[in-house]
Short mmCIF file of C-alpha atoms in Angstrom, two decimals:
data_model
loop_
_atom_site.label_atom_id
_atom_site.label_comp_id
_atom_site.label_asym_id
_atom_site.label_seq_id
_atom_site.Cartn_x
_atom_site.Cartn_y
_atom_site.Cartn_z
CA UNK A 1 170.23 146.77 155.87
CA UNK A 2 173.54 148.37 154.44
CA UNK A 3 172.50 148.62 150.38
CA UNK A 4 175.77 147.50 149.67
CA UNK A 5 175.52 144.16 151.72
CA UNK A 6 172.01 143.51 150.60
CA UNK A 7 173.68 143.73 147.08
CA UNK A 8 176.82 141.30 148.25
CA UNK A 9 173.92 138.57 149.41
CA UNK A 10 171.63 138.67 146.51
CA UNK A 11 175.24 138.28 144.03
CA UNK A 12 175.73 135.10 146.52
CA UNK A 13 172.48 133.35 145.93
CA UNK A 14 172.25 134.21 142.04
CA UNK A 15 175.84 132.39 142.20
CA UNK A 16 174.22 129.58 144.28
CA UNK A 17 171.61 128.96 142.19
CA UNK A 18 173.48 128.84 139.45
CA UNK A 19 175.68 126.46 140.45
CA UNK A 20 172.69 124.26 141.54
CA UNK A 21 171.38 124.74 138.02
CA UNK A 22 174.92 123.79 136.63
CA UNK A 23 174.94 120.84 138.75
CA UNK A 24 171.38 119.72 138.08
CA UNK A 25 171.59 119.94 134.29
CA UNK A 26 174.65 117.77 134.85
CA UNK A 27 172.61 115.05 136.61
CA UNK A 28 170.28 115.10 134.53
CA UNK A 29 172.33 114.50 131.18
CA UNK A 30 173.92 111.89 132.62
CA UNK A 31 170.74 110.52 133.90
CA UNK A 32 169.54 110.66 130.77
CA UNK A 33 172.75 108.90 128.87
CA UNK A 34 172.63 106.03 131.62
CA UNK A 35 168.55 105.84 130.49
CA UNK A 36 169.75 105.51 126.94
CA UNK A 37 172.27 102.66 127.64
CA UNK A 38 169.70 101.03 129.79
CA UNK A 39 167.17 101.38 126.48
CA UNK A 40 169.98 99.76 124.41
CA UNK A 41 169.21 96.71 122.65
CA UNK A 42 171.16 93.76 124.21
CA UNK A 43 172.09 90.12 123.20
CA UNK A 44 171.45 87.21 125.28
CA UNK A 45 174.19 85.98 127.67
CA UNK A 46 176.66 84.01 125.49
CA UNK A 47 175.01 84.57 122.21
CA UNK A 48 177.46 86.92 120.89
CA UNK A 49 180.37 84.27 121.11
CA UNK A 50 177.98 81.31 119.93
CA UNK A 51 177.40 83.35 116.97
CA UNK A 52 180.91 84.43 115.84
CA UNK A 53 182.00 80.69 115.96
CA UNK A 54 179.53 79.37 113.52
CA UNK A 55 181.28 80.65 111.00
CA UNK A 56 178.42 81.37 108.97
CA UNK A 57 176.42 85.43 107.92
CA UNK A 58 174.36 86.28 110.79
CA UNK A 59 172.01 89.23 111.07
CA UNK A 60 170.59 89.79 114.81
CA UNK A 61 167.00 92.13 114.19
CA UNK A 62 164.58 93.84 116.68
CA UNK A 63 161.20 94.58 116.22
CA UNK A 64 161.00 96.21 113.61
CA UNK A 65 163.55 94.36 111.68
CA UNK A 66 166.10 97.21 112.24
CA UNK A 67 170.15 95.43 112.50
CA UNK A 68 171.06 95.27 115.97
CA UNK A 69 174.13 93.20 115.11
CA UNK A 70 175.38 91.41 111.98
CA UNK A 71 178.68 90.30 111.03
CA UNK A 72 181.49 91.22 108.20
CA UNK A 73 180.30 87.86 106.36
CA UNK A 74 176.86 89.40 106.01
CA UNK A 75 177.79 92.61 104.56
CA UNK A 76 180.08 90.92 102.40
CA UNK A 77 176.96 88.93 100.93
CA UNK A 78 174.94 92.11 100.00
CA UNK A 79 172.75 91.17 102.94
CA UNK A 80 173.02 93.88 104.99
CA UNK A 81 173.35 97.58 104.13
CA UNK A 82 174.16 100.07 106.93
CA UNK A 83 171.78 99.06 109.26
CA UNK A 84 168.99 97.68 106.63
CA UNK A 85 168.46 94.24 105.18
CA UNK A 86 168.81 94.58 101.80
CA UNK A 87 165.89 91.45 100.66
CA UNK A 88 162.69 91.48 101.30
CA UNK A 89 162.01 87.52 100.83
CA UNK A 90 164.22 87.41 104.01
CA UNK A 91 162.00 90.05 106.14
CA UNK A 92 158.98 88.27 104.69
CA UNK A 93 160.82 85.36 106.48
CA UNK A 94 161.75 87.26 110.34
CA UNK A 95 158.01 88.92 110.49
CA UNK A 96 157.13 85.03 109.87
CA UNK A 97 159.14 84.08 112.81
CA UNK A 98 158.15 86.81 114.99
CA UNK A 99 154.21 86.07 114.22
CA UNK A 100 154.11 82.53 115.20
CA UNK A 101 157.58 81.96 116.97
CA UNK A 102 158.65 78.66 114.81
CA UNK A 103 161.61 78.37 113.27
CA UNK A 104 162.20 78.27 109.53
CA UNK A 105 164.42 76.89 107.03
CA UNK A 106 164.45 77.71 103.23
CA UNK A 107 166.88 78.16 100.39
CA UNK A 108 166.64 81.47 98.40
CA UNK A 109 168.33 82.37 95.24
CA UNK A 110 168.80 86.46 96.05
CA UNK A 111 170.57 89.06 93.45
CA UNK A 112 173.75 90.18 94.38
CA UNK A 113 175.52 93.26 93.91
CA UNK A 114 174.47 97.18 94.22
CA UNK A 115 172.24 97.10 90.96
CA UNK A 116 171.65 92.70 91.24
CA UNK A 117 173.59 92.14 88.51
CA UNK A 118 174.60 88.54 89.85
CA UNK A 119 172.69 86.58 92.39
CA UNK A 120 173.94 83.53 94.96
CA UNK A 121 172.02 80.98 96.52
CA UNK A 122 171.73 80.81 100.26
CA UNK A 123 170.57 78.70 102.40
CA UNK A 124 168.76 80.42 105.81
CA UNK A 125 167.64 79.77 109.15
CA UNK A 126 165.15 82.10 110.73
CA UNK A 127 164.78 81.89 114.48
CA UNK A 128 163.89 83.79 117.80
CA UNK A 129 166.76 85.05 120.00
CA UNK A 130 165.70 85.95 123.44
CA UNK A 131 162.08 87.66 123.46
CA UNK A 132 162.77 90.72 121.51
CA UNK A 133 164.70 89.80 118.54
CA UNK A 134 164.86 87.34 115.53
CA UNK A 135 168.19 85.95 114.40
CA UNK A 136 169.16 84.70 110.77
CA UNK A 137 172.12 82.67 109.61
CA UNK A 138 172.81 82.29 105.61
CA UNK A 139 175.27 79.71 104.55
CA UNK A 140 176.30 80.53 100.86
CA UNK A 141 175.31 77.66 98.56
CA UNK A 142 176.05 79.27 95.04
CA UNK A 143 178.92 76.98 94.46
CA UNK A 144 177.29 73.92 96.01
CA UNK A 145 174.03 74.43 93.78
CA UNK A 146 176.16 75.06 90.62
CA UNK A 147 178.31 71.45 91.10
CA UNK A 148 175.02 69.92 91.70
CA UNK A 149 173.52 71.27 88.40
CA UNK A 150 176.22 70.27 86.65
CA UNK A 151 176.19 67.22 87.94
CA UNK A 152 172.60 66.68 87.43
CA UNK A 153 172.90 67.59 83.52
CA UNK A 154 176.10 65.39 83.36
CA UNK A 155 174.16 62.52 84.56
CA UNK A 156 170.85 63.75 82.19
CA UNK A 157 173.26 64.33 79.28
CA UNK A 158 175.10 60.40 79.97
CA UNK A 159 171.41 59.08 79.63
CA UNK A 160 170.26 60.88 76.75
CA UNK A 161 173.90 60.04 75.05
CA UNK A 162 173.90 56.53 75.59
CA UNK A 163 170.47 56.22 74.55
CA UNK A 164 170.96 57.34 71.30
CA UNK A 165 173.23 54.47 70.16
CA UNK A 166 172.05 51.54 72.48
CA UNK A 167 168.78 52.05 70.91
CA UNK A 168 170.27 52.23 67.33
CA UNK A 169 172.17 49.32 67.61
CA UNK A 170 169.20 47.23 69.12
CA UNK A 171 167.31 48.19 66.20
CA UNK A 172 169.79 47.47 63.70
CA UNK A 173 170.12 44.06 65.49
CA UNK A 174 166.32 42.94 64.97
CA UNK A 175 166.01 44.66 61.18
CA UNK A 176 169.00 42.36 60.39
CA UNK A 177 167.38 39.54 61.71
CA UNK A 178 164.47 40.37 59.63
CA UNK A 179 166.32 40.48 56.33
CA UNK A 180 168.54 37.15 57.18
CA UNK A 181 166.93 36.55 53.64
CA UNK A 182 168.89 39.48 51.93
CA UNK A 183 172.73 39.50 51.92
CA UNK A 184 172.78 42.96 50.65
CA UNK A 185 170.66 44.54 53.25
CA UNK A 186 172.29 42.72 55.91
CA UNK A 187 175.57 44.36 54.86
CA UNK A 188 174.56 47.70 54.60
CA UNK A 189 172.65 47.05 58.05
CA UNK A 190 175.50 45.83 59.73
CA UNK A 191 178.02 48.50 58.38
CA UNK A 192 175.71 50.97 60.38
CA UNK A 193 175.55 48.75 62.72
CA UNK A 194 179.62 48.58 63.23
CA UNK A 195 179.68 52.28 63.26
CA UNK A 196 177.08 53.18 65.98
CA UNK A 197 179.23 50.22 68.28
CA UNK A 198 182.42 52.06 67.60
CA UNK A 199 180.46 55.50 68.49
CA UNK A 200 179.07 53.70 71.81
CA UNK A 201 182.79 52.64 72.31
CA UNK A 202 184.31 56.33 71.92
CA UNK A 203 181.47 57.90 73.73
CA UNK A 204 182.28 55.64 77.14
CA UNK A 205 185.68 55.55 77.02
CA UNK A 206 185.45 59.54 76.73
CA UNK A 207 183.35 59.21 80.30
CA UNK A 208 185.71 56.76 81.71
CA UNK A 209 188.68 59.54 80.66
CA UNK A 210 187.30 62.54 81.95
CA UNK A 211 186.45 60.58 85.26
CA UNK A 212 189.91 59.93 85.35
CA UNK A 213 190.98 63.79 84.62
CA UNK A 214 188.83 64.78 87.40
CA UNK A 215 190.14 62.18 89.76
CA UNK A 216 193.66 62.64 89.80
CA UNK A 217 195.93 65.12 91.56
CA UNK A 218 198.59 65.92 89.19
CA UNK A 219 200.32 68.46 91.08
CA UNK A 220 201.33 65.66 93.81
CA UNK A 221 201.25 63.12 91.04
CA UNK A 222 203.22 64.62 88.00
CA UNK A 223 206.13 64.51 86.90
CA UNK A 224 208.25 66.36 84.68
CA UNK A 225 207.34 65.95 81.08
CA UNK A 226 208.42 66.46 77.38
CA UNK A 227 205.82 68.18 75.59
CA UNK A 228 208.07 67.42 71.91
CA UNK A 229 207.48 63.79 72.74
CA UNK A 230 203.80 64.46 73.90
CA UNK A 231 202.71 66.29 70.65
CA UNK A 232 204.60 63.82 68.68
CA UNK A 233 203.05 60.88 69.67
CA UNK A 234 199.48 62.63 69.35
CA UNK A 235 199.98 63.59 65.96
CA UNK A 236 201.35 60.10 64.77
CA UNK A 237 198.06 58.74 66.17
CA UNK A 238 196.36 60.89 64.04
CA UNK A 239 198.16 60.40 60.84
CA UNK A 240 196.40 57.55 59.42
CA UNK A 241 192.47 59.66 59.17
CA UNK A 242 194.30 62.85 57.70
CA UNK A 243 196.02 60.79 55.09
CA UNK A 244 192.49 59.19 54.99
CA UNK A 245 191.13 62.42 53.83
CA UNK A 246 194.49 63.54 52.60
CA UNK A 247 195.28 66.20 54.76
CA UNK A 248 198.79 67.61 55.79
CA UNK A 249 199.72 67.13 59.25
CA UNK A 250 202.75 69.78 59.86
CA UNK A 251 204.84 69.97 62.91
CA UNK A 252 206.76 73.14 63.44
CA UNK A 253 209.29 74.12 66.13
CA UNK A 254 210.13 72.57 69.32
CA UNK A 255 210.27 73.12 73.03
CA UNK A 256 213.57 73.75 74.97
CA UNK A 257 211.92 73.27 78.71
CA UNK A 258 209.56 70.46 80.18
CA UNK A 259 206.31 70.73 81.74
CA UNK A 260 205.09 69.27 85.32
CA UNK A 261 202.32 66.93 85.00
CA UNK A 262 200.95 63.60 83.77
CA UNK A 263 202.64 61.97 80.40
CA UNK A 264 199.23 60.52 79.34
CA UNK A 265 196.74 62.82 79.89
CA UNK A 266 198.82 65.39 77.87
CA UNK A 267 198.71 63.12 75.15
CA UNK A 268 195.01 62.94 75.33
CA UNK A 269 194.45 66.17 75.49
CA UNK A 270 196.38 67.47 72.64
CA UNK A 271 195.73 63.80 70.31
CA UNK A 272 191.79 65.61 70.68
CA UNK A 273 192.75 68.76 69.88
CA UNK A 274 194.59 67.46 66.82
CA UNK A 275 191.87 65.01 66.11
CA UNK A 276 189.04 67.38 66.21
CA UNK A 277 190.83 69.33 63.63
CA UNK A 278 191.47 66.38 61.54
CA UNK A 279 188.24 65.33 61.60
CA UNK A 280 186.16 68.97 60.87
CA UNK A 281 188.65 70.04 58.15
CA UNK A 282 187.63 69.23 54.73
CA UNK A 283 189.67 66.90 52.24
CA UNK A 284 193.14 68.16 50.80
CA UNK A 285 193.43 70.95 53.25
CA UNK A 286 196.40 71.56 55.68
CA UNK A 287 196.58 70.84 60.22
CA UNK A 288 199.32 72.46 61.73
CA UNK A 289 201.08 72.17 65.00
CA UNK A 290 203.32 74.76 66.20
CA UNK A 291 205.36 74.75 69.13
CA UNK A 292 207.15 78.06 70.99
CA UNK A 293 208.58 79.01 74.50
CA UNK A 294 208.94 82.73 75.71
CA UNK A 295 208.72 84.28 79.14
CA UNK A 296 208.57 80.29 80.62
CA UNK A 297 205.44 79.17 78.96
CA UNK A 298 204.93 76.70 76.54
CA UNK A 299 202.97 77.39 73.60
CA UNK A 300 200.95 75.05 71.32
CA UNK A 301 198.90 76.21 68.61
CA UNK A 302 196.78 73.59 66.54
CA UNK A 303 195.89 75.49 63.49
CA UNK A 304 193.07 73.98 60.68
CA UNK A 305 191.29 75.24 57.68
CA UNK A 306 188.13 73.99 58.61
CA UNK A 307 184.47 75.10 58.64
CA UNK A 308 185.46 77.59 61.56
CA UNK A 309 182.98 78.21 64.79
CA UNK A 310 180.77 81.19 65.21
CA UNK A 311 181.20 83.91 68.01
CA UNK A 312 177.76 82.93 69.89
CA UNK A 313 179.63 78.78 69.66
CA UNK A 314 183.05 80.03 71.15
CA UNK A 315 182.16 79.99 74.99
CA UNK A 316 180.77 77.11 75.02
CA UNK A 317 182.94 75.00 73.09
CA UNK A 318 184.19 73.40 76.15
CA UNK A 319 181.08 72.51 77.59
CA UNK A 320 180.61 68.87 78.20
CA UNK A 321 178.54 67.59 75.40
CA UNK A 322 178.26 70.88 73.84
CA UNK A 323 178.23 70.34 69.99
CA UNK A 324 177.53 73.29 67.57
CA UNK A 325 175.94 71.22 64.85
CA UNK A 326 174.79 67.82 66.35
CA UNK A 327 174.08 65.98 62.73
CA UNK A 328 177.48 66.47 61.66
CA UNK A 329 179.04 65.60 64.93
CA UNK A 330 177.64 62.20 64.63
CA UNK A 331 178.70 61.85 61.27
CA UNK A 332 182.01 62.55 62.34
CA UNK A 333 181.81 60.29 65.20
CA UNK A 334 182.27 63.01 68.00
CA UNK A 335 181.07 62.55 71.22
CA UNK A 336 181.21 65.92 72.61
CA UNK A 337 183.39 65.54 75.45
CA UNK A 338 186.52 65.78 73.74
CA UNK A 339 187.17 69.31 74.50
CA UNK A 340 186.00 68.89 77.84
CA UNK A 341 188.94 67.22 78.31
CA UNK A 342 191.14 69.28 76.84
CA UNK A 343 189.73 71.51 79.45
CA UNK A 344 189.97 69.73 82.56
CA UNK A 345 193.52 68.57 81.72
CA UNK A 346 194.76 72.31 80.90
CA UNK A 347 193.04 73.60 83.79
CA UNK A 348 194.63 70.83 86.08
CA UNK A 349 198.23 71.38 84.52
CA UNK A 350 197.73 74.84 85.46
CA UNK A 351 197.67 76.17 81.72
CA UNK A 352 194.91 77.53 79.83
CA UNK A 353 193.84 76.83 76.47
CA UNK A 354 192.09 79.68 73.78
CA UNK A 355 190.35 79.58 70.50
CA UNK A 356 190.21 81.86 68.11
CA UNK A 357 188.12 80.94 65.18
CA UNK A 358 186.12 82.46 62.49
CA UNK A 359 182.73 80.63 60.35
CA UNK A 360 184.87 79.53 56.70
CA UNK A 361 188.20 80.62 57.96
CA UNK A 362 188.82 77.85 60.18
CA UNK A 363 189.98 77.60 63.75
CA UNK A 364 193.26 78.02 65.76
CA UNK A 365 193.44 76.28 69.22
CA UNK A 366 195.99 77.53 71.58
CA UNK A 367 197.51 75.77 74.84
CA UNK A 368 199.76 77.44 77.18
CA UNK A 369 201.53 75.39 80.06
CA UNK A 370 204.23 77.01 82.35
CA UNK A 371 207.77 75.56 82.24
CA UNK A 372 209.61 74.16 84.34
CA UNK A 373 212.61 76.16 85.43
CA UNK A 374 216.40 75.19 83.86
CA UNK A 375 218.02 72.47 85.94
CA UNK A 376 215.00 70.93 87.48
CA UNK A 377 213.64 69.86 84.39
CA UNK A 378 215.98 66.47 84.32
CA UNK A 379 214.10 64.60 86.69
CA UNK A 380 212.63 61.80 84.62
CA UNK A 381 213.01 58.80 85.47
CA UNK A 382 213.26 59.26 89.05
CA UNK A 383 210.38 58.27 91.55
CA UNK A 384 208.37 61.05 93.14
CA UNK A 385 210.28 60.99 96.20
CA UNK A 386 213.43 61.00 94.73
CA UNK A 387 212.24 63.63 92.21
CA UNK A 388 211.00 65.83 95.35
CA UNK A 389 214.33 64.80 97.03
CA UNK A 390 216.59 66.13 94.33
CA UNK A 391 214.32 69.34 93.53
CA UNK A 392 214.89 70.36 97.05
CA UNK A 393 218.66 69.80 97.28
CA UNK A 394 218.95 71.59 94.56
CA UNK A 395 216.67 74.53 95.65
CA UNK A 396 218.94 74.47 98.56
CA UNK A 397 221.81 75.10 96.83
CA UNK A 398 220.89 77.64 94.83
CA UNK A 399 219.71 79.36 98.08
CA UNK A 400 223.21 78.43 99.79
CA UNK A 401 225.39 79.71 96.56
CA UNK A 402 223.02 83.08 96.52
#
């Protein structure tokens, strides 16, 4: 054979066979990438939309508790880190599942954060999904479990409260009785006697007030109001125990703009502010009120030169039935809900109030309400329709006239 043909037909098959080799390598990869889809982890039929309407943190696991599938929610909770759940109380919970195949429920409280610095309660449910994987929902309780706390120690607190003077006055009531003999001891009994009734008295109808601060909607029900008039008729219910203990009651500046919200709760509010400071400052010292507007926001300051509150006191001042030195609250009558109040009204009128207070220096309370704007600040008197009525027209004119 003709070297140079024998040369033309082995260049022919190398070329052949590598083309084969080309095209077999090609199969194969793709061979191997439809293998790998086929290997892929998949959800049950449907489960993917049942899930994302729940509305709740999922995390879908195989089996070996690697994510297959977890929503934003869950990442958003700390649950779920790249493809890792973050807790092990809730893979103590899947390898559970997977063991015995029963579902569980259970409430955790689980740190939060990269280093845990805050934690959340959350409530789970651990169940199979299809043979190969275990699903788990976590509805975030935090808030829920907090309310119910407080509600709990509200309701421990109440008991404990009333206790206190029910059972002095029912003991009062039978050592009277038992000295009907001595008219001396049955005045000094029933002076004490007539105090812890009036302290009974103030410490329900401070329940039945902040029941009502909690219950009503003042941005639907307000109205606008003057907080001149407010602090006025606050501080001349307070006038008679500082001239009791002869103490200055000052009023200083005045307020060009009304507020929106609710006449009376205002007056409450700021008639405890003024009274607490009345009522901790010692004899022949000086209360003052000051009033100011800049920027649209009302300021009130309530300013005493009493025994002052220490730093460790200060945040929880406002706590309901919080009291920094119990004995002398009760010799001053408080009830320990009066700056609760203040609190809840505040919050509700959309202000915030501040202390700033030092132990022998005395304390400065400060409340700061937005205004309402110029010319829609005339609306007393009016009902709230009408009130609504008028605000709009007028917001419509400005908005035609612009």
């Amino acid at each position: 054979m003709d070297p140079l043909l024998t040369a033309a037909l082995a260049g022919v098959v190398g070329l052949a066979v590598g083309v084969l080799g080309m095209h077999a390598f090609r199969v194969s990869e793709k061979q191997r990438a439809m293998g790998i889809d086929v290997d892929e982890p998949t959800m049950p039929e449907g489960a993917t939309e049942v899930l994302a309407s729940l509305g709740l943190a999922y995390i879908v696991v195989d089996t070996v508790d690697g994510v297959v599938r977890a929503n934003p929610a869950a990442y958003a909770f700390g649950l779920v880190r790249g493809h890792t759940v973050v807790h092990s109380p809730i893979l103590e919970l899947t390898a559970k599942v997977r063991a015995d195949g029963v579902i569980i429920d259970q409430q955790l409280e689980l740190p939060r954060g990269l280093q845990g610095e805050t934690s959340m309660v959350v409530h789970l449910r651990v169940a199979p999904l299809g043979d190969e994987y275990i699903l788990v929902l976590a509805d975030d309780r935090t808030e829920v479990s907090r309310t119910e706390a407080v509600r709990n120690d509200f309701v421990a607190n109440v008991s404990h409260e009333l206790k206190t003077p029910v059972g002095a006055i029912s003991l009062l009531a039978e050592t009277i009785e038992d000295a009907a003999d001595d008219p001396e001891a049955v005045s000094r009994f029933s002076q004490r006697l007539h105090k812890e009734s009036n302290r009974l008295a103030a410490l329900v109808q401070d329940i039945i007030e902040l029941s009502r601060v909690q219950g009503k909607n003042v941005v639907h029900a307000g109205r606008p109001v003057d907080l001149n008039h407010v602090i006025a008729e606050a501080v001349d219910r307070s006038r008679l125990p500082a001239e009791a203990k002869n103490i200055d009651l000052k009023v200083g500046g005045r307020l060009p703009r009304r507020v929106h919200g609710d006449h009376d709760q205002l007056t409450m509010a700021f008639r405890n502010l003024i009274d607490n400071a009345v009522r901790y400052s010692p004899e022949n010292t000086r209360v003052g009120v000051g009033l100011s507007s800049r920027d649209g926001i009302a300021q009130v300051t309530i300013t005493d030169q009493g025994i002052g509150i220490a730093p460790e006191n200060q945040e929880r001042i406002f706590e309901r039935f919080y009291r920094v030195d119990a004995a002398r609250s009760r010799q001053t009558g408080g009830t320990g809900l009066g700056l609760s109040i203040v609190k809840h009204v505040i919050t509700n009128h959309g202000g915030e109030v501040a202390l700033w207070s030092q132990p022998g220096r005395g304390s400065t309370f400060t409340v700061r309400l937005p205004e309402l704007e110029e010319g829609l600040d005339d609306l007393t008197g009016l009902s709230s329709a009408e009130g609504l009525t008028r605000t709009l027209t007028r917001t419509d004119d400005i908005g035609g006239n612009a």
